[in-house]
PDB file of C-alpha atoms in Angstrom:
ATOM      1  CA  MET M   1     -48.270  -4.769  73.364  1.00 43.00           C
ATOM      2  CA  LEU M   2     -45.202  -3.069  71.897  1.00 44.00           C
ATOM      3  CA  THR M   3     -46.704  -3.177  68.404  1.00 43.00           C
ATOM      4  CA  ALA M   4     -49.969  -1.626  69.564  1.00 45.00           C
ATOM      5  CA  ALA M   5     -48.102   1.112  71.422  1.00 43.00           C
ATOM      6  CA  SER M   6     -45.980   1.796  68.344  1.00 42.00           C
ATOM      7  CA  VAL M   7     -49.086   2.091  66.182  1.00 41.00           C
ATOM      8  CA  ALA M   8     -50.718   4.440  68.682  1.00 45.00           C
ATOM      9  CA  VAL M   9     -47.666   6.704  68.880  1.00 45.00           C
ATOM     10  CA  THR M  10     -46.531   6.663  65.255  1.00 45.00           C
ATOM     11  CA  GLY M  11     -49.554   5.394  63.362  1.00 52.00           C
ATOM     12  CA  VAL M  12     -47.277   2.839  61.664  1.00 51.00           C
ATOM     13  CA  PRO M  13     -47.272  -0.838  62.657  1.00 53.00           C
ATOM     14  CA  VAL M  14     -43.885  -2.097  63.859  1.00 49.00           C
ATOM     15  CA  ALA M  15     -42.943  -5.762  63.719  1.00 51.00           C
ATOM     16  CA  VAL M  16     -41.287  -7.033  66.872  1.00 52.00           C
ATOM     17  CA  VAL M  17     -38.867  -9.833  66.063  1.00 53.00           C
ATOM     18  CA  ALA M  18     -37.283 -11.860  68.814  1.00 58.00           C
ATOM     19  CA  SER M  19     -33.755 -12.996  68.070  1.00 63.00           C
ATOM     20  CA  SER M  20     -33.177 -16.710  68.440  1.00 79.00           C
ATOM     21  CA  ASP M  21     -29.426 -16.179  68.835  1.00 86.00           C
ATOM     22  CA  PRO M  22     -28.279 -15.953  72.432  1.00 91.00           C
ATOM     23  CA  PRO M  23     -26.133 -12.933  73.248  1.00 92.00           C
ATOM     24  CA  PRO M  24     -22.383 -13.552  73.059  1.00 93.00           C
ATOM     25  CA  PRO M  25     -20.543 -14.230  76.314  1.00 96.00           C
ATOM     26  CA  PRO M  26     -18.790 -11.203  77.859  1.00 97.00           C
ATOM     27  CA  ILE M  27     -15.450 -12.867  77.041  1.00 97.00           C
ATOM     28  CA  GLY M  28     -15.249 -15.550  74.378  1.00 97.00           C
ATOM     29  CA  VAL M  29     -12.204 -17.728  73.725  1.00 96.00           C
ATOM     30  CA  GLU M  30     -11.726 -19.618  70.467  1.00 97.00           C
ATOM     31  CA  LEU M  31      -8.678 -21.862  70.175  1.00 96.00           C
ATOM     32  CA  LEU M  32      -7.169 -21.350  66.718  1.00 98.00           C
ATOM     33  CA  THR M  33      -4.614 -24.140  67.106  1.00 97.00           C
ATOM     34  CA  PRO M  34      -4.382 -27.317  69.132  1.00 96.00           C
ATOM     35  CA  ARG M  35      -1.869 -27.420  71.966  1.00 95.00           C
ATOM     36  CA  SER M  36       1.279 -27.882  69.921  1.00 95.00           C
ATOM     37  CA  GLU M  37       4.830 -28.851  70.860  1.00 93.00           C
ATOM     38  CA  PHE M  38       8.103 -27.731  69.314  1.00 92.00           C
ATOM     39  CA  THR M  39       9.824 -30.613  67.533  1.00 91.00           C
ATOM     40  CA  ASP M  40      13.210 -28.873  67.658  1.00 91.00           C
ATOM     41  CA  ASP M  41      15.297 -27.696  70.610  1.00 90.00           C
ATOM     42  CA  VAL M  42      13.817 -24.218  71.037  1.00 90.00           C
ATOM     43  CA  ARG M  43      14.725 -21.644  73.663  1.00 91.00           C
ATOM     44  CA  ILE M  44      13.045 -18.277  73.815  1.00 93.00           C
ATOM     45  CA  GLY M  45      14.193 -15.201  75.696  1.00 94.00           C
ATOM     46  CA  ILE M  46      12.085 -12.078  76.115  1.00 93.00           C
ATOM     47  CA  LYS M  47      12.923  -8.886  77.990  1.00 92.00           C
ATOM     48  CA  VAL M  48       9.994  -6.852  79.284  1.00 91.00           C
ATOM     49  CA  ARG M  49      10.427  -3.396  80.783  1.00 90.00           C
ATOM     50  CA  LEU M  50       7.350  -1.503  81.889  1.00 85.00           C
ATOM     51  CA  GLU M  51       7.642   2.147  82.854  1.00 82.00           C
ATOM     52  CA  ASP M  52       8.906   2.511  86.451  1.00 81.00           C
ATOM     53  CA  HIS M  53       9.656  -1.232  86.666  1.00 82.00           C
ATOM     54  CA  PRO M  54      12.876  -3.203  86.417  1.00 88.00           C
ATOM     55  CA  THR M  55      13.475  -5.292  83.311  1.00 91.00           C
ATOM     56  CA  ARG M  56      12.064  -8.812  83.538  1.00 90.00           C
ATOM     57  CA  HIS M  57      13.884 -11.578  81.713  1.00 91.00           C
ATOM     58  CA  LEU M  58      11.596 -14.378  80.577  1.00 92.00           C
ATOM     59  CA  ASN M  59      13.856 -17.258  79.641  1.00 91.00           C
ATOM     60  CA  MET M  60      11.960 -20.211  78.289  1.00 87.00           C
ATOM     61  CA  ARG M  61      14.476 -23.045  78.084  1.00 78.00           C
ATOM     62  CA  HIS M  62      11.669 -25.508  77.429  1.00 77.00           C
ATOM     63  CA  PRO M  63       8.766 -23.492  75.968  1.00 83.00           C
ATOM     64  CA  SER M  64       6.997 -26.842  75.521  1.00 80.00           C
ATOM     65  CA  ARG M  65       3.385 -26.545  74.481  1.00 91.00           C
ATOM     66  CA  THR M  66       1.924 -23.514  72.764  1.00 95.00           C
ATOM     67  CA  VAL M  67      -1.568 -22.585  71.711  1.00 97.00           C
ATOM     68  CA  VAL M  68      -2.996 -19.618  69.812  1.00 98.00           C
ATOM     69  CA  ALA M  69      -6.407 -18.226  70.735  1.00 98.00           C
ATOM     70  CA  ARG M  70      -8.752 -15.502  69.538  1.00 99.00           C
ATOM     71  CA  ILE M  71     -10.246 -13.766  72.556  1.00 98.00           C
ATOM     72  CA  THR M  72     -13.320 -11.609  71.971  1.00 98.00           C
ATOM     73  CA  VAL M  73     -14.084  -9.106  74.720  1.00 98.00           C
ATOM     74  CA  GLN M  74     -17.497  -7.444  74.633  1.00 98.00           C
ATOM     75  CA  PRO M  75     -17.845  -3.741  75.515  1.00 98.00           C
ATOM     76  CA  GLY M  76     -17.514  -3.199  79.259  1.00 96.00           C
ATOM     77  CA  ALA M  77     -16.421  -6.798  79.969  1.00 97.00           C
ATOM     78  CA  HIS M  78     -13.795  -7.434  82.667  1.00 96.00           C
ATOM     79  CA  PHE M  79     -11.476 -10.412  83.197  1.00 96.00           C
ATOM     80  CA  PRO M  80     -11.102 -11.814  86.724  1.00 95.00           C
ATOM     81  CA  TRP M  81      -7.753 -11.471  88.507  1.00 96.00           C
ATOM     82  CA  HIS M  82      -5.665 -14.314  87.070  1.00 97.00           C
ATOM     83  CA  THR M  83      -2.295 -15.529  85.839  1.00 97.00           C
ATOM     84  CA  HIS M  84      -1.082 -17.990  83.190  1.00 96.00           C
ATOM     85  CA  PRO M  85       1.268 -21.001  83.347  1.00 94.00           C
ATOM     86  CA  GLY M  86       3.760 -19.250  81.049  1.00 94.00           C
ATOM     87  CA  PRO M  87       4.242 -16.065  79.035  1.00 96.00           C
ATOM     88  CA  VAL M  88       1.557 -14.850  76.628  1.00 97.00           C
ATOM     89  CA  LEU M  89       2.198 -12.670  73.565  1.00 98.00           C
ATOM     90  CA  VAL M  90      -0.931 -10.600  72.899  1.00 99.00           C
ATOM     91  CA  ASN M  91      -1.818  -8.663  69.739  1.00 99.00           C
ATOM     92  CA  VAL M  92      -4.781  -6.290  69.938  1.00 99.00           C
ATOM     93  CA  SER M  93      -6.445  -6.840  66.566  1.00 99.00           C
ATOM     94  CA  GLU M  94      -9.586  -4.733  67.085  1.00 99.00           C
ATOM     95  CA  GLY M  95     -10.819  -2.322  69.735  1.00 98.00           C
ATOM     96  CA  GLU M  96      -8.822  -1.551  72.861  1.00 98.00           C
ATOM     97  CA  LEU M  97      -7.835  -3.230  76.099  1.00 98.00           C
ATOM     98  CA  THR M  98      -6.997  -1.872  79.538  1.00 98.00           C
ATOM     99  CA  TYR M  99      -4.477  -4.152  81.296  1.00 97.00           C
ATOM    100  CA  VAL M 100      -3.759  -3.903  85.052  1.00 96.00           C
ATOM    101  CA  GLN M 101      -1.070  -5.801  86.968  1.00 94.00           C
ATOM    102  CA  ALA M 102      -1.726  -6.456  90.649  1.00 95.00           C
ATOM    103  CA  SER M 103       1.850  -5.425  91.463  1.00 92.00           C
ATOM    104  CA  ASP M 104       1.236  -1.733  90.694  1.00 93.00           C
ATOM    105  CA  CYS M 105      -2.477  -1.259  89.806  1.00 93.00           C
ATOM    106  CA  VAL M 106      -1.515   0.948  86.828  1.00 93.00           C
ATOM    107  CA  GLU M 107      -4.009   0.930  83.948  1.00 95.00           C
ATOM    108  CA  ARG M 108      -2.125   0.363  80.687  1.00 96.00           C
ATOM    109  CA  GLU M 109      -4.024   1.084  77.477  1.00 97.00           C
ATOM    110  CA  TYR M 110      -3.474  -1.054  74.378  1.00 98.00           C
ATOM    111  CA  PRO M 111      -5.401   0.071  71.265  1.00 99.00           C
ATOM    112  CA  ALA M 112      -5.774  -1.908  68.029  1.00 99.00           C
ATOM    113  CA  GLY M 113      -2.454  -2.400  66.284  1.00 99.00           C
ATOM    114  CA  THR M 114      -0.432  -2.739  69.490  1.00 98.00           C
ATOM    115  CA  ALA M 115       0.972  -5.766  71.273  1.00 98.00           C
ATOM    116  CA  PHE M 116       2.203  -6.626  74.747  1.00 97.00           C
ATOM    117  CA  VAL M 117       3.737  -9.468  76.723  1.00 96.00           C
ATOM    118  CA  ASP M 118       2.059 -10.921  79.785  1.00 96.00           C
ATOM    119  CA  PRO M 119       4.867 -12.623  81.743  1.00 94.00           C
ATOM    120  CA  GLY M 120       2.556 -15.289  83.211  1.00 94.00           C
ATOM    121  CA  ARG M 121       4.211 -17.471  85.869  1.00 93.00           C
ATOM    122  CA  GLY M 122       2.392 -15.851  88.774  1.00 92.00           C
ATOM    123  CA  ASN M 123       2.053 -12.340  87.297  1.00 93.00           C
ATOM    124  CA  VAL M 124      -1.450 -11.598  88.606  1.00 96.00           C
ATOM    125  CA  HIS M 125      -3.435  -9.210  86.431  1.00 96.00           C
ATOM    126  CA  THR M 126      -6.830  -8.288  85.050  1.00 97.00           C
ATOM    127  CA  ALA M 127      -7.994  -6.540  81.887  1.00 97.00           C
ATOM    128  CA  SER M 128     -11.121  -4.953  80.487  1.00 97.00           C
ATOM    129  CA  ASN M 129     -12.659  -3.495  77.365  1.00 98.00           C
ATOM    130  CA  PRO M 130     -13.416   0.146  78.252  1.00 96.00           C
ATOM    131  CA  SER M 131     -14.931   0.988  74.869  1.00 96.00           C
ATOM    132  CA  ASP M 132     -18.312   0.685  73.186  1.00 97.00           C
ATOM    133  CA  GLU M 133     -16.810  -1.593  70.515  1.00 98.00           C
ATOM    134  CA  VAL M 134     -15.832  -5.267  70.605  1.00 98.00           C
ATOM    135  CA  THR M 135     -12.153  -5.945  71.335  1.00 99.00           C
ATOM    136  CA  VAL M 136     -10.412  -8.846  69.595  1.00 99.00           C
ATOM    137  CA  LEU M 137      -7.112 -10.222  70.895  1.00 99.00           C
ATOM    138  CA  LEU M 138      -4.861 -12.812  69.280  1.00 99.00           C
ATOM    139  CA  ALA M 139      -2.866 -14.481  72.030  1.00 99.00           C
ATOM    140  CA  THR M 140      -0.014 -16.980  71.809  1.00 98.00           C
ATOM    141  CA  PHE M 141       0.334 -18.889  75.071  1.00 97.00           C
ATOM    142  CA  PHE M 142       3.633 -20.593  75.952  1.00 96.00           C
ATOM    143  CA  GLU M 143       4.305 -23.329  78.511  1.00 93.00           C
ATOM    144  CA  VAL M 144       0.659 -24.416  78.545  1.00 93.00           C
ATOM    145  CA  PRO M 145      -0.257 -27.688  80.255  1.00 91.00           C
ATOM    146  CA  ALA M 146      -1.223 -30.731  78.187  1.00 90.00           C
ATOM    147  CA  GLU M 147      -4.828 -30.124  79.237  1.00 91.00           C
ATOM    148  CA  GLY M 148      -6.747 -27.821  81.502  1.00 90.00           C
ATOM    149  CA  PRO M 149      -7.269 -24.065  81.573  1.00 92.00           C
ATOM    150  CA  LEU M 150      -4.959 -21.483  80.047  1.00 94.00           C
ATOM    151  CA  THR M 151      -5.999 -19.026  82.739  1.00 94.00           C
ATOM    152  CA  ILE M 152      -5.378 -19.682  86.418  1.00 95.00           C
ATOM    153  CA  THR M 153      -7.835 -18.080  88.831  1.00 95.00           C
ATOM    154  CA  GLU M 154      -7.850 -20.681  91.586  1.00 94.00           C
ATOM    155  CA  GLY M 155      -5.652 -19.577  94.467  1.00 93.00           C
ATOM    156  CA  VAL M 156      -5.099 -16.118  92.970  1.00 93.00           C
ATOM    157  CA  VAL M 157      -5.445 -13.474  95.650  1.00 88.00           C
ATOM    158  CA  PRO M 158      -6.709 -10.126  94.335  1.00 88.00           C
ATOM    159  CA  PRO M 159      -4.804  -7.088  95.571  1.00 91.00           C
ATOM    160  CA  ASP M 160      -6.419  -5.066  98.344  1.00 89.00           C
ATOM    161  CA  ASP M 161      -5.331  -1.693  97.034  1.00 88.00           C
ATOM    162  CA  CYS M 162      -6.440  -1.844  93.376  1.00 89.00           C
ATOM    163  CA  ASN M 163      -9.770  -0.175  92.754  1.00 84.00           C
ATOM    164  CA  VAL M 164     -10.514  -2.199  89.617  1.00 81.00           C
ATOM    165  CA  GLU M 165     -13.755  -3.874  88.580  1.00 75.00           C
ATOM    166  CA  VAL M 166     -13.346  -7.531  87.594  1.00 78.00           C
ATOM    167  CA  GLY M 167     -15.523 -10.217  86.044  1.00 70.00           C
ATOM    168  CA  SER M 168     -15.219 -13.900  85.220  1.00 64.00           C
ATOM    169  CA  HIS M 169     -14.674 -16.132  82.207  1.00 60.00           C
ATOM    170  CA  ALA M 170     -13.443 -19.599  81.342  1.00 59.00           C
ATOM    171  CA  HIS M 171     -10.697 -20.649  78.934  1.00 54.00           C
ATOM    172  CA  PRO M 172     -11.083 -23.923  77.080  1.00 61.00           C
TER     173      PRO M 172
END
């Protein structure tokens, strides 16, 4: 039907090819490393100070397991409100990300070439790709469990006063 209509309008036949590849998920997570443990006595301390917030000290006396993931966020995709077991260091490799903490509902923009720290440990937040381009994040998760999700959504209560669209996804 489309080919006939194309011929009638343009006079030139148009081949209609159906793609056999399914569309990518709104948010895709690829683990780049297995869940790995430090073999040495490692302690990590990070200070995070967001504008108009007090400094948070993230002292990891037993950072335990880590994992590195590539997270691909399609244009317009939104994460659900969630937290992580421990801190996450995030590099924005491509595109841009809007990050919103439930504690203040402020939209923080992170373009390609920037990085940020998600404190985890009950820091409820969401994020989205506001652009027309794919966003690629490289995330190093600390204090991950031996198995199970890297993202915690169960029991997370979304804030009442944030007017933010959210979606869903699953971490391996």
